[in-house]
Coordinates of C-alpha atoms in Angstrom, one line a residue:
Chain I
M1 CA 137.5 76.3 82.3
L2 CA 134.7 77.7 80.7
H3 CA 135.8 79.6 77.6
G4 CA 133.3 82.3 76.6
P5 CA 132.6 82.9 73.0
D6 CA 133.6 86.3 71.7
I7 CA 130.9 88.4 73.1
R8 CA 131.5 91.2 70.7
T9 CA 130.6 88.9 67.8
R10 CA 127.6 87.7 69.7
R11 CA 126.5 91.4 70.4
D12 CA 126.3 92.1 66.8
P13 CA 122.4 92.0 66.2
D14 CA 122.8 90.3 62.7
K15 CA 125.2 87.5 63.9
E16 CA 123.1 87.1 67.1
Q17 CA 120.1 86.4 64.7
V18 CA 122.0 83.9 62.7
V19 CA 123.0 82.0 65.9
T20 CA 119.4 82.2 67.2
K21 CA 117.9 81.0 64.0
T22 CA 120.6 78.2 63.1
A23 CA 122.1 77.0 66.2
P24 CA 120.7 73.9 67.8
A25 CA 120.3 73.9 71.6
I26 CA 123.1 71.4 71.9
R27 CA 126.0 71.5 69.6
N28 CA 129.4 69.6 70.1
G29 CA 127.6 68.4 73.3
V30 CA 127.6 72.1 74.4
D31 CA 124.4 73.4 75.8
T32 CA 124.8 76.8 74.1
P33 CA 121.6 78.4 75.6
N34 CA 122.8 77.5 78.9
L35 CA 126.3 78.8 78.3
F36 CA 124.9 82.1 76.9
G37 CA 122.6 82.0 80.0
T38 CA 125.4 81.6 82.3
I39 CA 127.4 84.5 80.7
D40 CA 124.4 86.9 80.9
A41 CA 123.8 85.9 84.7
V42 CA 127.5 86.8 85.5
R43 CA 127.3 89.8 83.4
D44 CA 124.6 91.1 85.8
R45 CA 126.2 89.8 89.0
R46 CA 129.9 90.0 88.6
E47 CA 130.6 88.4 92.1
L48 CA 129.4 85.1 90.7
A49 CA 132.5 85.1 88.6
K50 CA 134.8 84.5 91.7
F51 CA 135.9 80.9 91.9
Q52 CA 138.3 79.0 94.2
F53 CA 139.7 75.6 93.0
R54 CA 141.4 73.3 95.5
A55 CA 143.5 70.0 95.6
T56 CA 145.1 68.1 98.4
N57 CA 148.4 66.2 97.6
R58 CA 149.5 63.5 100.1
W59 CA 153.2 62.0 100.0
V60 CA 153.0 58.2 99.4
I61 CA 156.6 57.1 99.2
G62 CA 159.7 58.4 97.4
T63 CA 158.5 60.8 94.6
H64 CA 155.2 59.0 94.5
S65 CA 152.4 61.3 95.8
R66 CA 148.6 61.3 95.2
T67 CA 146.3 64.3 94.7
T68 CA 142.6 64.3 95.6
I69 CA 140.2 66.9 94.0
E70 CA 136.7 67.4 95.5
T71 CA 135.3 70.6 96.3
F72 CA 135.4 74.1 95.0
S73 CA 133.6 77.4 95.5
G74 CA 132.2 79.7 92.9
A75 CA 128.9 81.3 91.5
G76 CA 128.2 82.5 95.1
G77 CA 128.3 78.8 96.8
E78 CA 130.3 75.7 97.6
H79 CA 130.1 72.8 95.2
V80 CA 131.2 69.2 95.3
H81 CA 132.3 67.3 92.1
A82 CA 130.3 64.4 90.9
K83 CA 132.9 62.1 92.6
E84 CA 136.2 62.6 94.3
F85 CA 138.9 62.7 91.7
A86 CA 142.4 61.1 92.6
Y87 CA 145.6 61.1 90.7
D88 CA 149.0 59.7 91.3
A89 CA 152.3 61.5 90.2
D90 CA 155.8 60.1 90.4
H91 CA 159.1 60.1 88.7
P92 CA 160.1 57.5 86.0
A93 CA 162.9 55.1 86.8
V94 CA 165.3 57.1 84.7
L95 CA 164.6 60.0 87.2
V96 CA 165.0 57.6 90.3
G97 CA 161.3 57.1 90.7
A98 CA 158.7 54.1 90.5
D99 CA 156.7 55.4 87.6
Q100 CA 153.4 55.1 89.6
G101 CA 152.1 58.1 87.5
P102 CA 153.2 60.8 85.2
T103 CA 155.7 63.4 86.2
P104 CA 154.1 66.6 87.8
V105 CA 155.3 68.6 84.4
E106 CA 153.3 66.2 82.2
F107 CA 150.2 67.0 84.1
L108 CA 151.0 70.7 83.0
L109 CA 150.9 69.6 79.5
H110 CA 147.5 67.8 80.1
A111 CA 145.9 70.9 81.9
L112 CA 147.0 73.1 78.8
G113 CA 145.6 70.9 76.3
A114 CA 142.4 70.2 78.1
C115 CA 141.8 73.8 78.7
L116 CA 142.4 74.8 75.1
M117 CA 140.1 71.8 74.1
A118 CA 137.3 72.8 76.2
G119 CA 137.4 76.4 74.7
V120 CA 137.5 75.1 71.1
A121 CA 134.3 73.0 71.8
N122 CA 132.5 76.0 73.4
I123 CA 133.4 78.6 70.8
A124 CA 132.7 76.2 67.9
A125 CA 129.4 75.7 69.4
A126 CA 128.8 79.5 69.9
R127 CA 129.7 80.2 66.4
G128 CA 127.5 77.4 64.9
V129 CA 130.3 75.1 63.8
T130 CA 130.0 71.4 64.3
L131 CA 133.0 69.5 65.1
S132 CA 133.9 66.0 64.2
A133 CA 137.2 65.3 65.6
V134 CA 139.8 67.5 67.5
E135 CA 143.3 66.3 68.8
A136 CA 146.1 68.4 70.4
R137 CA 149.6 67.1 70.8
I138 CA 151.5 69.0 73.5
E139 CA 155.3 68.8 73.9
G140 CA 157.5 70.6 76.6
D141 CA 161.3 70.8 76.5
I142 CA 163.2 70.9 79.6
D143 CA 166.9 70.7 80.8
L144 CA 167.1 69.1 84.0
Q145 CA 170.5 70.7 84.8
G146 CA 168.3 73.4 86.5
I147 CA 166.4 71.1 89.0
L148 CA 169.4 69.0 89.5
G149 CA 171.3 72.0 90.9
L150 CA 174.1 71.7 88.2
S151 CA 173.7 75.1 86.6
D152 CA 172.5 78.5 87.9
E153 CA 172.0 79.5 84.4
V154 CA 169.4 76.8 83.4
R155 CA 165.9 77.5 84.5
N156 CA 164.1 74.7 86.6
G157 CA 161.0 74.5 84.4
Y158 CA 160.2 74.0 80.8
Q159 CA 162.2 76.1 78.4
R160 CA 159.4 76.1 75.7
V161 CA 155.9 74.4 75.1
R162 CA 154.2 73.6 71.7
V163 CA 150.8 72.6 71.0
T164 CA 149.6 71.4 67.6
F165 CA 146.0 71.1 66.8
D166 CA 144.4 68.7 64.4
I167 CA 140.8 70.0 64.0
D168 CA 137.9 68.7 61.7
G169 CA 134.5 70.3 61.4
D170 CA 132.1 71.7 59.1
A171 CA 133.8 75.1 58.5
S172 CA 136.7 76.3 56.5
P173 CA 140.4 75.7 57.6
E174 CA 140.6 79.5 58.3
K175 CA 137.4 79.4 60.6
L176 CA 138.8 76.4 62.5
R177 CA 142.0 78.0 62.9
E178 CA 140.2 81.2 64.3
I179 CA 138.3 79.0 66.8
V180 CA 141.6 77.6 68.1
E181 CA 143.1 81.1 68.2
Q182 CA 140.0 82.5 70.2
S183 CA 140.4 79.7 72.5
R184 CA 144.2 80.4 73.1
G185 CA 143.0 84.0 73.8
R186 CA 140.6 82.9 76.6
S187 CA 142.3 80.0 78.2
A188 CA 142.9 80.1 81.8
V189 CA 145.9 77.7 81.8
F190 CA 147.4 79.3 78.6
D191 CA 147.6 82.5 80.5
V192 CA 149.0 81.2 83.8
L193 CA 151.5 79.2 81.8
T194 CA 152.7 82.1 79.6
N195 CA 152.2 85.0 82.1
G196 CA 152.7 83.2 85.3
V197 CA 151.0 83.9 88.7
D198 CA 151.9 84.6 92.3
V199 CA 152.3 81.4 94.2
V200 CA 152.9 81.3 98.1
V201 CA 154.2 78.3 99.7
D202 CA 153.9 78.1 103.4
V203 CA 154.4 75.5 106.1
A204 CA 151.5 75.1 108.7
Chain A
M1 CA 160.6 66.2 88.5
L2 CA 163.7 65.0 90.0
H3 CA 164.7 67.7 92.5
G4 CA 168.3 67.5 93.3
P5 CA 169.6 68.1 96.8
D6 CA 171.6 71.1 97.5
I7 CA 174.9 70.3 95.7
R8 CA 176.8 73.0 97.5
T9 CA 175.9 71.4 100.8
R10 CA 176.8 67.9 99.5
R11 CA 180.1 69.2 98.3
D12 CA 181.1 70.4 101.7
P13 CA 183.5 67.6 102.7
D14 CA 182.3 67.5 106.3
K15 CA 178.6 67.2 105.4
E16 CA 179.3 64.6 102.8
Q17 CA 181.1 62.5 105.2
V18 CA 178.1 62.8 107.4
V19 CA 175.7 61.6 104.7
T20 CA 178.0 58.9 103.8
K21 CA 178.2 57.5 107.3
T22 CA 174.6 58.0 108.4
A23 CA 172.3 57.8 105.5
P24 CA 170.9 54.5 104.6
A25 CA 170.7 53.5 100.9
I26 CA 166.9 54.0 100.9
R27 CA 165.4 56.7 103.0
N28 CA 161.8 57.9 102.4
G29 CA 161.7 55.5 99.6
V30 CA 164.3 57.4 97.8
D31 CA 167.2 55.5 96.4
T32 CA 169.8 58.2 97.4
P33 CA 172.9 56.4 96.0
N34 CA 171.0 56.2 92.6
L35 CA 169.9 59.7 93.0
F36 CA 173.4 61.0 93.6
G37 CA 174.9 58.8 91.0
T38 CA 172.3 60.3 88.4
I39 CA 173.3 63.8 89.4
D40 CA 177.1 62.8 88.9
A41 CA 176.3 61.2 85.7
V42 CA 174.6 64.2 84.3
R43 CA 177.3 66.7 85.7
D44 CA 179.9 64.6 83.5
R45 CA 177.6 64.5 80.5
R46 CA 175.4 67.7 80.4
E47 CA 173.5 66.6 77.2
L48 CA 171.8 63.9 79.4
A49 CA 169.8 66.5 81.1
K50 CA 167.6 67.4 78.0
F51 CA 164.2 66.0 78.3
Q52 CA 160.9 66.2 76.2
F53 CA 157.6 65.5 77.8
R54 CA 154.5 64.8 75.7
A55 CA 150.7 64.5 76.0
T56 CA 148.0 63.9 73.4
N57 CA 144.7 65.5 74.1
R58 CA 141.5 64.2 72.4
W59 CA 138.2 65.9 72.3
V60 CA 135.3 63.7 73.7
I61 CA 132.1 65.7 73.8
G62 CA 131.3 69.3 75.1
T63 CA 134.1 70.5 77.4
H64 CA 134.9 66.7 78.1
S65 CA 138.4 65.6 76.7
R66 CA 140.8 62.9 77.4
T67 CA 144.6 63.0 77.5
T68 CA 147.2 60.1 77.3
I69 CA 150.5 60.3 78.4
E70 CA 153.0 57.5 77.3
T71 CA 156.4 58.3 75.8
F72 CA 159.1 60.9 76.6
S73 CA 162.7 61.4 75.6
G74 CA 165.7 62.3 77.9
A75 CA 169.0 60.9 79.2
G76 CA 170.1 60.4 75.5
G77 CA 167.0 58.2 74.7
E78 CA 163.5 57.4 74.2
H79 CA 161.3 56.1 77.0
V80 CA 158.0 54.5 77.6
H81 CA 156.1 54.9 80.9
A82 CA 155.4 51.7 82.8
K83 CA 151.8 52.0 81.3
E84 CA 149.9 54.6 79.3
F85 CA 148.1 57.0 81.6
A86 CA 144.9 58.5 80.7
Y87 CA 143.1 61.4 82.3
D88 CA 139.7 62.9 81.7
A89 CA 139.0 66.8 82.2
D90 CA 135.6 68.6 82.0
H91 CA 133.7 71.5 83.5
P92 CA 131.4 71.0 86.3
A93 CA 127.6 71.5 85.8
V94 CA 127.7 75.1 87.2
L95 CA 130.0 75.8 84.2
V96 CA 128.0 74.1 81.8
G97 CA 130.0 70.8 81.6
A98 CA 129.2 67.2 82.7
D99 CA 131.9 67.0 85.5
Q100 CA 133.5 63.9 83.8
G101 CA 136.8 65.0 85.4
P102 CA 138.3 68.0 87.2
T103 CA 138.7 71.3 85.3
P104 CA 142.1 72.0 83.6
V105 CA 142.9 74.5 86.2
E106 CA 142.5 71.9 88.9
F107 CA 145.1 69.8 87.3
L108 CA 147.6 72.8 87.6
L109 CA 147.1 72.6 91.4
H110 CA 147.8 68.8 91.2
A111 CA 151.0 69.3 89.3
L112 CA 152.3 72.0 91.6
G113 CA 151.7 70.1 94.7
A114 CA 153.1 66.9 93.2
C115 CA 156.2 68.6 92.2
L116 CA 156.9 70.2 95.4
M117 CA 156.1 67.0 97.2
A118 CA 158.7 64.8 95.0
G119 CA 161.2 67.5 95.9
V120 CA 160.4 67.3 99.6
A121 CA 161.0 63.6 99.7
N122 CA 164.2 63.8 97.6
I123 CA 165.8 66.6 99.5
A124 CA 164.7 65.0 102.9
A125 CA 166.4 61.9 101.9
A126 CA 169.6 63.6 100.8
R127 CA 169.7 65.4 104.1
G128 CA 169.2 62.3 106.2
V129 CA 165.7 63.4 107.3
T130 CA 163.1 60.6 107.5
L131 CA 159.7 61.8 106.9
S132 CA 156.6 60.3 108.5
A133 CA 153.7 62.2 106.7
V134 CA 153.6 65.0 104.4
E135 CA 150.4 66.8 103.1
A136 CA 149.9 70.0 100.7
R137 CA 146.7 71.9 100.5
I138 CA 146.8 73.9 97.3
E139 CA 144.1 76.6 96.3
G140 CA 143.8 78.8 93.5
D141 CA 141.5 82.0 93.1
I142 CA 140.3 82.9 89.8
D143 CA 137.8 85.5 88.5
L144 CA 135.8 84.1 85.5
Q145 CA 135.1 87.4 84.2
G146 CA 138.1 87.0 82.1
I147 CA 137.5 83.8 80.2
L148 CA 133.9 84.6 80.0
G149 CA 134.9 87.7 78.0
L150 CA 133.1 90.1 80.3
S151 CA 136.1 92.2 81.2
D152 CA 139.4 93.1 79.7
E153 CA 140.9 94.0 83.0
V154 CA 140.3 90.7 84.5
R155 CA 142.9 88.0 83.5
N156 CA 142.1 84.7 82.3
G157 CA 143.9 82.6 84.8
Y158 CA 144.4 82.2 88.4
Q159 CA 144.9 85.6 90.3
R160 CA 146.8 83.9 93.1
V161 CA 147.9 80.3 94.2
R162 CA 148.4 79.1 97.9
V163 CA 150.3 76.0 98.8
T164 CA 150.2 75.0 102.6
F165 CA 152.4 72.2 103.8
D166 CA 151.9 70.0 106.8
I167 CA 155.1 68.1 107.2
D168 CA 156.2 65.5 109.9
G169 CA 159.6 63.9 110.3
D170 CA 162.6 63.3 112.5
A171 CA 164.0 66.9 112.2
S172 CA 163.2 70.3 113.8
P173 CA 160.5 72.5 112.4
E174 CA 163.2 74.7 111.0
K175 CA 164.9 72.0 109.2
L176 CA 161.5 70.8 107.7
R177 CA 160.6 74.2 106.7
E178 CA 164.1 74.3 104.9
I179 CA 163.4 71.2 103.0
V180 CA 160.1 72.7 101.7
E181 CA 161.9 76.0 100.8
Q182 CA 164.6 74.1 99.0
S183 CA 162.0 72.1 97.0
R184 CA 160.4 75.3 96.1
G185 CA 163.5 76.7 94.9
R186 CA 164.1 73.6 92.6
S187 CA 160.6 73.0 91.5
A188 CA 160.1 72.8 87.7
V189 CA 156.2 73.4 88.1
F190 CA 156.7 76.2 90.6
D191 CA 159.1 77.8 88.1
V192 CA 156.9 77.6 85.3
L193 CA 153.8 78.7 87.1
T194 CA 155.4 81.8 88.7
N195 CA 157.9 82.8 85.9
G196 CA 155.9 81.6 82.8
V197 CA 157.0 80.0 79.7
D198 CA 156.9 80.4 76.1
V199 CA 154.0 78.4 74.6
V200 CA 153.3 78.2 70.7
V201 CA 149.8 77.0 69.6
D202 CA 149.5 75.9 65.9
V203 CA 147.1 74.1 63.9
A204 CA 148.5 71.3 61.6

């Protein structure tokens, strides 16, 4: 998701001047004028901020399924991705699957890492920090007694998740750490995973 | 994840006999004897249920990153997937990205759909129901004022998520609906998304 820079910092006249004077239009591959322009446009028309994302999952065989992702709505209109994205998921052999794709819970780790990473790049660009390399390792611990129906005390999902960043750029370790922290504070996936969301499951 | 059948049903002597007499070894592509054997093995040695899943996300450019998924631990040992899986994520142009992959929040929808679907296939097989086609449409509503830093009242993540199943098989609509409901009740991803999980983000 688009992780906005810290607007309060940006509204500080002194700091805004610094950004204006020193930040190139493109830093870390982020089009910062476009990013700031998008935030300004949404500030003026709040209804542009409403998005709906969609996916369609189809059963293939056994625990193997395939999801396609193609359209979404937002910014006042309908959108089509540059191409239709398709992803397989499955269970590995040790969990009685054919390993045609990662498990669904591994995709949660991907979503979390990718969301935090997009935020890191955007926020670094907004703060005038040029990144050289960033990597995040994501681990999730789970006790399958829950989903196997062997215990009512053990939850179905992860018991804990850890993300460890290695981040290199032209800023102090403290400033790089603050960028990661700001990304965490504005991450859509981190919010959903830590705070939960209302999910309704229906049969047509 | 492996979604176990309802063990209480299976332990009912009458119903167990029905399963034994009528269920083929493979139904819906699910190796049900292996599935039941796995559950029995874990019942006897609970420590086999402890798994750790892992992913590594690397920044590419802008909001584009790539995650690789290769190893995991569980069932008392280390495992390597049949191949290394790799996934790109990005923001679309309307969110100042290059659309090199879906957004991270779209991968949450994929994870949810795939987890529920694997459970549906396993549970149907365990209950002697042969599926012909199953599809799930997953939608998530989000207000980007949160992640854009434009509102402290609007959360960063999804405000609500809906999953709608179309399910066909050799059972009554009520029984098919029960299978979806049982999958929801034993889904690892549904649990994490609805109840949240502790996530620690660190910088090495």
